[in-house]
Amino acid sequence: MRYGLKDRVVFITGASSGIGRACAIEYHRAGSRVVATARSFDKLEALASQLGGDRIVPVVMDVTDPVEREIALRTTRERFGPVDVLVNNAGWASFGTVLRMPDEHFERMLAINFTAPVALIQAVLPEMLERGSGQIVNISSVVGSQAIPRMTTYSAAKAALTALSTGLRMELKGTGVDVLLVAPGSTNTSFFEAAGTVDAKAERLSQASYSPERVARAVVRSSRRRRREITLTLEGKLITVIRRASHRLADAIMYRVAKSTMPELER
Ligand SMILES: NC(=O)c1ccc[n+]([C@@H]2O[C@H](COP(=O)([O-])OP(=O)(O)OC[C@H]3O[C@@H](n4cnc5c(N)ncnc54)[C@H](OP(=O)(O)O)[C@@H]3O)[C@@H](O)[C@H]2O)c1
């Protein structure tokens, strides 16, 4: 059975840019009521005025701040009602080796990519369970199942979100609440410019990147079809399949990708 998106309340983190922004537009196009959250209010306001009407609300929220999360969810309830679809999209990476990754960068990666999504899930899940319906959409990454060197700590944070999604789906079996795990491959967004830099740097990992709009169309289609997991980009799908056949080969490929796209910086 399909999940109708018309009038659903969709709460999106990291909606000021890239994949999150494109998801806000795509869910809005599907007839949903969208709460677009991020730290950059000017960008959210620009998005809201671009879409127009009363089915989009911009809300400032740093995902790592419990008070801002609470206020954003309260605003959502007051404006639209309880959240039907939570899209945990906000993400951040720092480029560098495990050896030199500062605690502060590692903690920030874990907080944005893993701890905050868990807190938001815990906040919206009770009402979803009461209604016997809802969706948790977690935007992880291909590197959540096949790590890449020099982004190892980011890969680990995404691996945590990937495992959480799988386990949570089993915990929610039979409740009517879906969990959709999205593993994008290289996507053309400002992700690489926004990233931290320790002892490596990358512009992007592949020339064969998807546009954020293409990722968003896949997310919304999968949300409607109640799919469990999607992996995006041909290269992303390939590396996932190769890993199942040979960890050694998958590691060798990712080693070469890192070497050619993430040069070590002078220290
Ligand atoms: N681009 C890729 O190649 C790629 C590949 C695989 C997975 N992903 C994942 O896809 C997701 C979206 O990334 P993107 O590519 O669209 O990158 P992006 O364009 O840099 O967007 C990241 C979004 O996260 C928000 N954000 C960052 N820190 C935040 C915080 N503390 N609180 C609230 N929002 C925060 C940013 O908004 P503000 O700065 O306004 O807060 C922005 O809206 C991320 O989870 C990323 O890990 C990306």
Short mmCIF file of C-alpha atoms and ligand atoms in Angstrom, two decimals:
data_model
loop_
_atom_site.label_atom_id
_atom_site.label_comp_id
_atom_site.label_asym_id
_atom_site.label_seq_id
_atom_site.Cartn_x
_atom_site.Cartn_y
_atom_site.Cartn_z
CA MET A 1 0.00 0.00 0.00
CA ARG A 2 1.27 3.45 -0.92
CA TYR A 3 1.86 6.30 1.50
CA GLY A 4 -0.14 9.34 0.32
CA LEU A 5 1.83 12.55 0.74
CA LYS A 6 -0.94 15.12 0.31
CA ASP A 7 -1.33 17.28 3.44
CA ARG A 8 1.28 15.25 5.33
CA VAL A 9 3.41 17.24 7.73
CA VAL A 10 7.01 16.81 6.57
CA PHE A 11 9.76 18.07 8.90
CA ILE A 12 13.11 18.43 7.10
CA THR A 13 16.49 19.21 8.65
CA GLY A 14 19.18 20.94 6.59
CA ALA A 15 16.57 22.38 4.20
CA SER A 16 18.54 25.56 3.43
CA SER A 17 20.71 23.92 0.79
CA GLY A 18 21.42 20.89 -1.42
CA ILE A 19 19.48 17.68 -0.92
CA GLY A 20 17.36 19.00 1.98
CA ARG A 21 16.27 22.07 0.02
CA ALA A 22 15.44 19.91 -3.01
CA CYS A 23 13.46 17.51 -0.76
CA ALA A 24 11.48 20.47 0.63
CA ILE A 25 10.54 21.49 -2.92
CA GLU A 26 9.69 17.92 -3.97
CA TYR A 27 7.51 17.10 -0.91
CA HIS A 28 5.81 20.49 -1.35
CA ARG A 29 5.13 19.60 -4.98
CA ALA A 30 3.59 16.33 -3.77
CA GLY A 31 1.08 18.35 -1.72
CA SER A 32 2.72 17.98 1.69
CA ARG A 33 2.97 20.69 4.33
CA VAL A 34 6.65 21.30 4.82
CA VAL A 35 8.60 22.56 7.82
CA ALA A 36 11.99 23.60 6.44
CA THR A 37 14.65 23.82 9.16
CA ALA A 38 18.34 24.80 9.22
CA ARG A 39 20.52 27.50 10.77
CA SER A 40 20.46 29.91 7.78
CA PHE A 41 17.12 31.66 8.12
CA ASP A 42 17.67 33.93 5.07
CA LYS A 43 18.02 30.88 2.81
CA LEU A 44 14.94 29.23 4.35
CA GLU A 45 12.93 32.42 3.89
CA ALA A 46 14.03 32.63 0.25
CA LEU A 47 12.87 29.03 -0.23
CA ALA A 48 9.51 29.77 1.42
CA SER A 49 8.90 32.83 -0.73
CA GLN A 50 9.93 30.90 -3.85
CA LEU A 51 7.35 28.19 -3.06
CA GLY A 52 4.76 30.65 -1.73
CA GLY A 53 1.45 29.79 -0.04
CA ASP A 54 0.86 28.46 3.45
CA ARG A 55 2.18 24.90 3.07
CA ILE A 56 5.80 25.85 3.81
CA VAL A 57 7.15 27.19 7.09
CA PRO A 58 10.80 28.15 7.60
CA VAL A 59 12.09 27.47 11.12
CA VAL A 60 15.59 28.21 12.40
CA MET A 61 17.03 25.18 14.14
CA ASP A 62 20.53 24.00 14.89
CA VAL A 63 20.00 20.22 15.02
CA THR A 64 22.55 19.86 17.79
CA ASP A 65 20.67 22.22 20.13
CA PRO A 66 18.00 20.45 22.23
CA VAL A 67 16.15 23.70 23.01
CA GLU A 68 15.97 24.71 19.34
CA ARG A 69 14.77 21.20 18.43
CA GLU A 70 12.03 21.43 21.04
CA ILE A 71 10.93 24.90 19.86
CA ALA A 72 10.92 23.81 16.20
CA LEU A 73 8.75 20.78 16.96
CA ARG A 74 6.39 22.90 19.08
CA THR A 75 6.10 25.43 16.23
CA THR A 76 5.33 22.56 13.83
CA ARG A 77 2.58 21.20 16.10
CA GLU A 78 1.02 24.63 16.55
CA ARG A 79 1.13 25.42 12.85
CA PHE A 80 0.36 22.08 11.18
CA GLY A 81 -0.05 19.36 13.84
CA PRO A 82 2.20 16.38 14.61
CA VAL A 83 5.00 15.36 12.25
CA ASP A 84 4.05 12.66 9.71
CA VAL A 85 7.41 12.43 7.93
CA LEU A 86 10.73 13.26 9.58
CA VAL A 87 13.57 13.76 7.09
CA ASN A 88 16.91 13.61 8.93
CA ASN A 89 19.02 15.24 6.25
CA ALA A 90 21.33 17.81 7.90
CA GLY A 91 24.91 16.63 7.57
CA TRP A 92 28.48 17.79 7.87
CA ALA A 93 31.90 16.25 7.25
CA SER A 94 35.45 17.08 8.13
CA PHE A 95 38.21 15.86 5.80
CA GLY A 96 41.18 14.30 7.45
CA THR A 97 42.80 11.18 8.81
CA VAL A 98 41.72 9.51 12.05
CA LEU A 99 45.14 10.27 13.52
CA ARG A 100 44.76 14.03 13.20
CA MET A 101 40.99 14.51 13.50
CA PRO A 102 40.40 16.96 16.37
CA ASP A 103 37.88 15.83 19.01
CA GLU A 104 35.79 18.87 18.27
CA HIS A 105 35.36 17.93 14.58
CA PHE A 106 34.63 14.30 15.39
CA GLU A 107 32.07 15.25 18.04
CA ARG A 108 30.41 17.71 15.68
CA MET A 109 30.16 15.06 12.94
CA LEU A 110 28.62 12.58 15.38
CA ALA A 111 26.23 15.19 16.77
CA ILE A 112 24.93 16.39 13.39
CA ASN A 113 24.92 13.08 11.51
CA PHE A 114 23.87 10.71 14.29
CA THR A 115 22.96 12.00 17.77
CA ALA A 116 20.59 14.74 16.58
CA PRO A 117 18.69 12.40 14.22
CA VAL A 118 18.23 9.95 17.12
CA ALA A 119 16.91 12.75 19.37
CA LEU A 120 14.46 13.91 16.69
CA ILE A 121 13.28 10.33 16.12
CA GLN A 122 12.68 9.92 19.87
CA ALA A 123 10.73 13.19 19.88
CA VAL A 124 8.36 12.41 16.99
CA LEU A 125 7.97 8.64 17.32
CA PRO A 126 5.46 8.50 20.22
CA GLU A 127 2.87 10.48 18.24
CA MET A 128 3.50 8.39 15.10
CA LEU A 129 2.98 5.20 17.11
CA GLU A 130 -0.24 6.58 18.61
CA ARG A 131 -1.56 7.24 15.10
CA GLY A 132 -0.17 3.95 13.74
CA SER A 133 1.39 5.82 10.84
CA GLY A 134 4.46 7.87 9.94
CA GLN A 135 7.82 7.82 8.22
CA ILE A 136 11.39 8.31 9.34
CA VAL A 137 13.65 9.15 6.39
CA ASN A 138 17.36 9.05 7.22
CA ILE A 139 19.80 10.53 4.71
CA SER A 140 22.96 8.53 5.31
CA SER A 141 25.58 7.88 2.61
CA VAL A 142 27.19 5.18 0.50
CA VAL A 143 30.23 5.59 2.79
CA GLY A 144 28.02 4.47 5.70
CA SER A 145 28.43 0.91 4.37
CA GLN A 146 31.83 1.23 2.66
CA ALA A 147 34.12 3.67 4.44
CA ILE A 148 36.50 5.89 2.54
CA PRO A 149 39.91 6.86 3.95
CA ARG A 150 40.47 10.50 4.96
CA MET A 151 36.72 10.64 5.58
CA THR A 152 36.80 7.70 7.97
CA THR A 153 35.24 9.49 10.94
CA TYR A 154 32.45 10.88 8.74
CA SER A 155 31.95 7.36 7.31
CA ALA A 156 31.72 6.04 10.89
CA ALA A 157 29.06 8.62 11.82
CA LYS A 158 27.05 7.67 8.72
CA ALA A 159 27.56 3.96 9.49
CA ALA A 160 25.97 4.62 12.87
CA LEU A 161 22.95 6.23 11.18
CA THR A 162 22.74 3.35 8.70
CA ALA A 163 22.76 0.72 11.47
CA LEU A 164 20.25 2.74 13.48
CA SER A 165 17.89 2.81 10.50
CA THR A 166 18.04 -0.95 10.01
CA GLY A 167 17.54 -1.77 13.70
CA LEU A 168 14.80 0.82 14.14
CA ARG A 169 12.91 -0.58 11.15
CA MET A 170 12.84 -3.98 12.83
CA GLU A 171 11.78 -2.46 16.17
CA LEU A 172 8.89 -0.72 14.39
CA LYS A 173 7.71 -3.75 12.43
CA GLY A 174 3.93 -3.91 12.42
CA THR A 175 3.43 -0.43 13.90
CA GLY A 176 2.65 1.36 10.61
CA VAL A 177 5.74 3.54 10.96
CA ASP A 178 8.19 3.19 8.05
CA VAL A 179 11.94 3.74 8.06
CA LEU A 180 13.52 4.75 4.75
CA LEU A 181 17.30 4.67 4.57
CA VAL A 182 18.76 6.81 1.79
CA ALA A 183 22.40 6.32 0.80
CA PRO A 184 23.38 9.01 -1.70
CA GLY A 185 26.60 8.75 -3.63
CA SER A 186 28.43 11.85 -4.81
CA THR A 187 25.93 14.71 -5.18
CA ASN A 188 26.48 18.23 -6.54
CA THR A 189 25.82 20.39 -3.48
CA SER A 190 27.78 22.79 -1.27
CA PHE A 191 28.66 19.85 1.00
CA PHE A 192 32.34 19.95 0.02
CA GLU A 193 32.68 23.71 0.49
CA ALA A 194 30.94 23.52 3.86
CA ALA A 195 33.17 20.66 5.02
CA GLY A 196 35.92 21.03 7.59
CA THR A 197 39.54 20.55 6.58
CA VAL A 198 42.17 18.85 8.73
CA ASP A 199 44.86 17.18 6.63
CA ALA A 200 42.96 16.42 3.41
CA LYS A 201 40.66 18.29 1.07
CA ALA A 202 38.27 17.35 -1.71
CA GLU A 203 36.24 19.23 -4.27
CA ARG A 204 34.03 16.23 -4.89
CA LEU A 205 34.55 12.48 -5.07
CA SER A 206 33.26 11.80 -8.55
CA GLN A 207 32.56 13.46 -11.88
CA ALA A 208 29.45 11.31 -12.15
CA SER A 209 27.52 13.11 -9.42
CA TYR A 210 23.75 13.34 -9.15
CA SER A 211 21.98 16.66 -8.83
CA PRO A 212 20.24 17.25 -5.47
CA GLU A 213 16.95 17.44 -7.38
CA ARG A 214 17.47 13.92 -8.71
CA VAL A 215 18.19 12.64 -5.20
CA ALA A 216 15.07 14.42 -3.88
CA ARG A 217 12.86 12.89 -6.59
CA ALA A 218 14.14 9.44 -5.60
CA VAL A 219 13.51 10.18 -1.90
CA VAL A 220 9.92 11.34 -2.43
CA ARG A 221 9.15 8.48 -4.83
CA SER A 222 10.52 6.00 -2.28
CA SER A 223 8.61 7.65 0.54
CA ARG A 224 5.38 7.22 -1.45
CA ARG A 225 6.23 3.61 -2.31
CA ARG A 226 7.21 2.85 1.29
CA ARG A 227 10.62 1.52 0.25
CA ARG A 228 13.13 0.47 2.90
CA GLU A 229 16.48 1.44 1.43
CA ILE A 230 17.79 3.21 -1.63
CA THR A 231 21.35 3.68 -2.84
CA LEU A 232 22.00 6.41 -5.37
CA THR A 233 24.40 6.96 -8.25
CA LEU A 234 25.70 4.13 -10.38
CA GLU A 235 29.10 4.25 -8.65
CA GLY A 236 27.39 4.12 -5.25
CA LYS A 237 25.40 1.05 -6.25
CA LEU A 238 28.47 -0.60 -7.75
CA ILE A 239 30.68 -0.17 -4.69
CA THR A 240 27.89 -1.54 -2.47
CA VAL A 241 27.58 -4.65 -4.66
CA ILE A 242 31.37 -5.07 -4.94
CA ARG A 243 31.71 -4.92 -1.16
CA ARG A 244 29.30 -7.83 -0.80
CA ALA A 245 31.51 -9.88 -3.13
CA SER A 246 34.94 -8.76 -1.92
CA HIS A 247 35.85 -6.41 0.94
CA ARG A 248 39.42 -6.38 -0.33
CA LEU A 249 38.40 -5.12 -3.79
CA ALA A 250 36.00 -2.53 -2.35
CA ASP A 251 38.74 -1.23 -0.03
CA ALA A 252 41.18 -1.05 -2.94
CA ILE A 253 38.72 1.00 -5.00
CA MET A 254 37.94 3.40 -2.16
CA TYR A 255 41.67 3.76 -1.41
CA ARG A 256 42.28 4.82 -5.02
CA VAL A 257 39.29 7.21 -5.00
CA ALA A 258 40.59 8.88 -1.84
CA LYS A 259 44.13 9.07 -3.17
CA SER A 260 43.08 10.72 -6.42
CA THR A 261 40.39 13.06 -5.03
CA MET A 262 41.56 13.90 -1.51
CA PRO A 263 45.18 14.96 -1.61
CA GLU A 264 46.88 15.10 1.76
CA LEU A 265 47.58 18.67 2.74
CA GLU A 266 50.87 20.09 3.94
CA ARG A 267 50.99 20.07 7.71
N1 LIG B 1 26.81 15.86 -1.30
C1 LIG B 1 27.18 14.57 -1.28
O1 LIG B 1 28.00 14.12 -2.10
C2 LIG B 1 26.56 13.63 -0.26
C3 LIG B 1 26.77 12.26 -0.43
C4 LIG B 1 26.23 11.38 0.49
C5 LIG B 1 25.48 11.85 1.54
N2 LIG B 1 25.27 13.19 1.71
C6 LIG B 1 24.47 13.63 2.84
O2 LIG B 1 23.35 14.35 2.34
C7 LIG B 1 22.89 15.25 3.34
C8 LIG B 1 22.69 16.62 2.74
O3 LIG B 1 23.94 17.15 2.37
P1 LIG B 1 24.13 18.07 1.08
O4 LIG B 1 24.98 17.34 0.13
O5 LIG B 1 22.83 18.60 0.63
O6 LIG B 1 25.07 19.21 1.71
P2 LIG B 1 24.85 20.79 1.94
O7 LIG B 1 24.39 21.42 0.68
O8 LIG B 1 26.10 21.26 2.58
O9 LIG B 1 23.65 20.84 2.97
C9 LIG B 1 23.83 20.52 4.33
C10 LIG B 1 22.63 21.05 5.09
O10 LIG B 1 22.82 20.71 6.47
C11 LIG B 1 22.56 21.86 7.25
N3 LIG B 1 23.30 21.82 8.49
C12 LIG B 1 24.64 21.66 8.70
N4 LIG B 1 24.91 21.74 10.00
C13 LIG B 1 23.73 21.94 10.65
C14 LIG B 1 23.36 22.11 12.00
N5 LIG B 1 24.26 22.07 13.00
N6 LIG B 1 22.06 22.30 12.30
C15 LIG B 1 21.14 22.35 11.31
N7 LIG B 1 21.42 22.19 10.01
C16 LIG B 1 22.71 22.00 9.69
C17 LIG B 1 22.96 23.04 6.38
O11 LIG B 1 22.22 24.20 6.72
P3 LIG B 1 22.75 25.45 7.58
O12 LIG B 1 24.20 25.62 7.30
O13 LIG B 1 21.88 26.58 7.10
O14 LIG B 1 22.45 25.08 8.99
C18 LIG B 1 22.50 22.55 5.00
O15 LIG B 1 21.16 22.89 4.81
C19 LIG B 1 23.92 15.21 4.46
O16 LIG B 1 23.46 14.38 5.50
C20 LIG B 1 25.13 14.60 3.80
O17 LIG B 1 25.94 13.95 4.74
C21 LIG B 1 25.81 14.09 0.81
#
